[in-house]
mmCIF file of C-alpha atoms in Angstrom:
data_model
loop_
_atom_site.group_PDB
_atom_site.id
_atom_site.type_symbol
_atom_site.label_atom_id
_atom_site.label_comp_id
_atom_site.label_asym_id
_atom_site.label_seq_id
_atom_site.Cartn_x
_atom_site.Cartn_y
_atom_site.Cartn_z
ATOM 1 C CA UNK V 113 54.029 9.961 131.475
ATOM 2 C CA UNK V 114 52.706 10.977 128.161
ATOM 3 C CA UNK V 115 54.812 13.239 126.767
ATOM 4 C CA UNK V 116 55.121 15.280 123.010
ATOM 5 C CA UNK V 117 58.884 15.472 123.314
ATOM 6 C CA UNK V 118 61.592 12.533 123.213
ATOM 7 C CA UNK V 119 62.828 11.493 127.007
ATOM 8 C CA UNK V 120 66.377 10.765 126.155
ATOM 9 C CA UNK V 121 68.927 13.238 123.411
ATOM 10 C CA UNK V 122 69.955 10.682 120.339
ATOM 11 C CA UNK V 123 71.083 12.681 117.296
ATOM 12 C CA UNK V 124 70.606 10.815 114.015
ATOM 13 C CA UNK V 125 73.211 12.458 111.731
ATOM 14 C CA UNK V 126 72.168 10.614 108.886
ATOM 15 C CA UNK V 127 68.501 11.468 109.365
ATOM 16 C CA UNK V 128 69.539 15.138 110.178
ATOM 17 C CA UNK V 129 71.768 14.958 106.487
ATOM 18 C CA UNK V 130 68.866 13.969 104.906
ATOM 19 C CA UNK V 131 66.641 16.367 105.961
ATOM 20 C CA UNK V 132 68.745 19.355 105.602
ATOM 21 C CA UNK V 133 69.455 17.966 101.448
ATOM 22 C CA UNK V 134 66.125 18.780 101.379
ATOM 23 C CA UNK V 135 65.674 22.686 102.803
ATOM 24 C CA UNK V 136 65.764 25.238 100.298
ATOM 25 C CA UNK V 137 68.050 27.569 100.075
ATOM 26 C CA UNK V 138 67.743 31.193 102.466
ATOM 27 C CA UNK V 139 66.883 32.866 99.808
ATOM 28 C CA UNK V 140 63.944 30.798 98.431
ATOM 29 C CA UNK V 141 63.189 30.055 102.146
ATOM 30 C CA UNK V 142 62.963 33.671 102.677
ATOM 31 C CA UNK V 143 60.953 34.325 99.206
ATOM 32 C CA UNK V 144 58.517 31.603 100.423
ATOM 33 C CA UNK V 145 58.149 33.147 103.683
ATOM 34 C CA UNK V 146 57.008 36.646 102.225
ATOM 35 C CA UNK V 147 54.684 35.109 100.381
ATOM 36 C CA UNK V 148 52.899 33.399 103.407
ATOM 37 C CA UNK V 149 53.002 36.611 105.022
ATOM 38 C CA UNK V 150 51.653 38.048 101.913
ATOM 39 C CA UNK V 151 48.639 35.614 101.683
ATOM 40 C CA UNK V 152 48.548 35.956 105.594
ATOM 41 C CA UNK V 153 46.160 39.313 105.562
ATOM 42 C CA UNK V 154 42.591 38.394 105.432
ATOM 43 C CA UNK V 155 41.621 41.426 103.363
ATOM 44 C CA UNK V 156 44.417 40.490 100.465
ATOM 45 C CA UNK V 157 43.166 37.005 100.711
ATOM 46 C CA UNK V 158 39.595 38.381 99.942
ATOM 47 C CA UNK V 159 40.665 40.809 97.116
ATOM 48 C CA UNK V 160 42.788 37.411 95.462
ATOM 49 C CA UNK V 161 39.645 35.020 95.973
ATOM 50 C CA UNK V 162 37.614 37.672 94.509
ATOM 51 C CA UNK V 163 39.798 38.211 91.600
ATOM 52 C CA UNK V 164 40.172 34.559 90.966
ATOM 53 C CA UNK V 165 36.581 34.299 89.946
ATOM 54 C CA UNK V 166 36.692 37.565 88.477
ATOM 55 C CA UNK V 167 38.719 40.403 87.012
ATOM 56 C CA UNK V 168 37.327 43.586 88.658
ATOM 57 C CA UNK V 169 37.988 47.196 88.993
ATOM 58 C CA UNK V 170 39.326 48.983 92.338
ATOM 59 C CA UNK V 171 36.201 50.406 93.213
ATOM 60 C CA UNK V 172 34.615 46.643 92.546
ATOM 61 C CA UNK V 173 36.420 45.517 95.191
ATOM 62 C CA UNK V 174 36.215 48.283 97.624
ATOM 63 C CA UNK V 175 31.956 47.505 97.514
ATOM 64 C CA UNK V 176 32.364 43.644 97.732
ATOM 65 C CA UNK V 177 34.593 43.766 100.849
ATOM 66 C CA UNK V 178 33.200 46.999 102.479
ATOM 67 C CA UNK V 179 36.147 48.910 102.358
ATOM 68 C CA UNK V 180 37.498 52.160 101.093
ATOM 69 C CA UNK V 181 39.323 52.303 97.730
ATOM 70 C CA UNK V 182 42.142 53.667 99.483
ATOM 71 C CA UNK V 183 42.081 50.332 101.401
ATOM 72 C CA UNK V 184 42.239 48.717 98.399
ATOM 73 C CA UNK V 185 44.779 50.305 96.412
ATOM 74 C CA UNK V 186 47.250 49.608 99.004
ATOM 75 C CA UNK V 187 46.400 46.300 99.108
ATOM 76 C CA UNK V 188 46.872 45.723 95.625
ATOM 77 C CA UNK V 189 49.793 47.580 95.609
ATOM 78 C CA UNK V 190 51.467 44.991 97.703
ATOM 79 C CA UNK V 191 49.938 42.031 95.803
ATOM 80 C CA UNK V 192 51.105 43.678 92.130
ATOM 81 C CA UNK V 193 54.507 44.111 93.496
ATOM 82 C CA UNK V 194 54.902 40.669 94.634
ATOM 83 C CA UNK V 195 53.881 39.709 91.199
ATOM 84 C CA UNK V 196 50.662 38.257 92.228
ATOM 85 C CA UNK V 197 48.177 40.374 90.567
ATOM 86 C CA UNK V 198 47.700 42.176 87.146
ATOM 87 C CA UNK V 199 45.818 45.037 85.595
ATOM 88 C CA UNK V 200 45.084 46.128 82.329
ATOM 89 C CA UNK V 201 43.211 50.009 81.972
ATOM 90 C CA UNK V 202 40.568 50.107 79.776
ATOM 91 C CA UNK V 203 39.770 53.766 79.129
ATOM 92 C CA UNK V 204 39.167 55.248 82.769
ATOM 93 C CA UNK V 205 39.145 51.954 84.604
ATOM 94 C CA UNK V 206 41.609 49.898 85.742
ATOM 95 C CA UNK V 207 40.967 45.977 86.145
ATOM 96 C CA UNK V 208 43.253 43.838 88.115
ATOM 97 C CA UNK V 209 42.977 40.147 88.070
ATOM 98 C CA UNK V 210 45.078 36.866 89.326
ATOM 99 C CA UNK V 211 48.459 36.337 87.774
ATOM 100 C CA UNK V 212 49.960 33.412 89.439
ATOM 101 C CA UNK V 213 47.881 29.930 88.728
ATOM 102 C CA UNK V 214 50.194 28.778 92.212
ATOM 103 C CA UNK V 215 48.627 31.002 94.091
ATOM 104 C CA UNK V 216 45.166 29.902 92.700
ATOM 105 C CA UNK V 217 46.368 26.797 93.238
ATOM 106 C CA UNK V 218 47.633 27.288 96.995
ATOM 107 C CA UNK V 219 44.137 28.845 98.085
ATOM 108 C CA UNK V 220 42.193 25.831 96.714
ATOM 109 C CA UNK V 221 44.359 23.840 98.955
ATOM 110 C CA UNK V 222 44.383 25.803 101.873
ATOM 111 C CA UNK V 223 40.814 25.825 101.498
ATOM 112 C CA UNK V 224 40.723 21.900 101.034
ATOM 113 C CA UNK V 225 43.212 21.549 104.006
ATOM 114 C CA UNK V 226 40.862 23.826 105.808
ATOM 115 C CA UNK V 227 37.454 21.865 105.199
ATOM 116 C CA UNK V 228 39.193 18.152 105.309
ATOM 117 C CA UNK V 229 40.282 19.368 108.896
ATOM 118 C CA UNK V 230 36.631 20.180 109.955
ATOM 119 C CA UNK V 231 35.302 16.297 109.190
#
């Protein structure tokens, strides 16, 4: 029988002490968890590629991913909260780009997971 789960119940309590020396704490789990939720949405993960190559406006965005600026704003919304994302206005425009070199940094290795998994 080949089977993904153990056949008999052994606890290792010194494995088990190891492993939980290493979990973060709730909080940071929790913080952590947010932000893969965060970077979850296919549209923010668009608007964050985007404005890794790029610092655009609102309305920039809302033509390269076909969507309303409305769509947009709220999305951005969530990213600037979370610290993500920045803008600066210039005059009547406001341009948002990345703020957070991790996240650059996470989406380059997603996207290397990603592509190493397709070989």
């Amino acid at each position: 029988m080949d089977s993904d789960i153990c056949q008999v119940t052994i606890v290792d309590r010194q494995r088990i002490a190891s492993a939980e020396n290493q979990l973060p704490d709730p909080p940071v789990l929790a913080e952590v968890a947010a932000t893969f939720k965060l970077l979850g949405d296919p549209t923010r993960l668009k608007i964050l590629h985007a404005l890794a190559a790029e610092e655009l406006c609102v309305c920039d965005l809302a033509a390269l991913l076909a969507v309303s600026i409305s769509a947009v704003s709220h999305q951005l919304r969530l990213l600037r909260g979370q610290g993500v994302v920045r803008f600066r206005r210039e005059g009547k425009i406001v341009y948002y780009q990345l703020d957070d070199d991790h996240i650059r940094q996470v989406m380059a290795d997603m996207r290397a997971h990603i592509e190493s998994c397709r070989r």
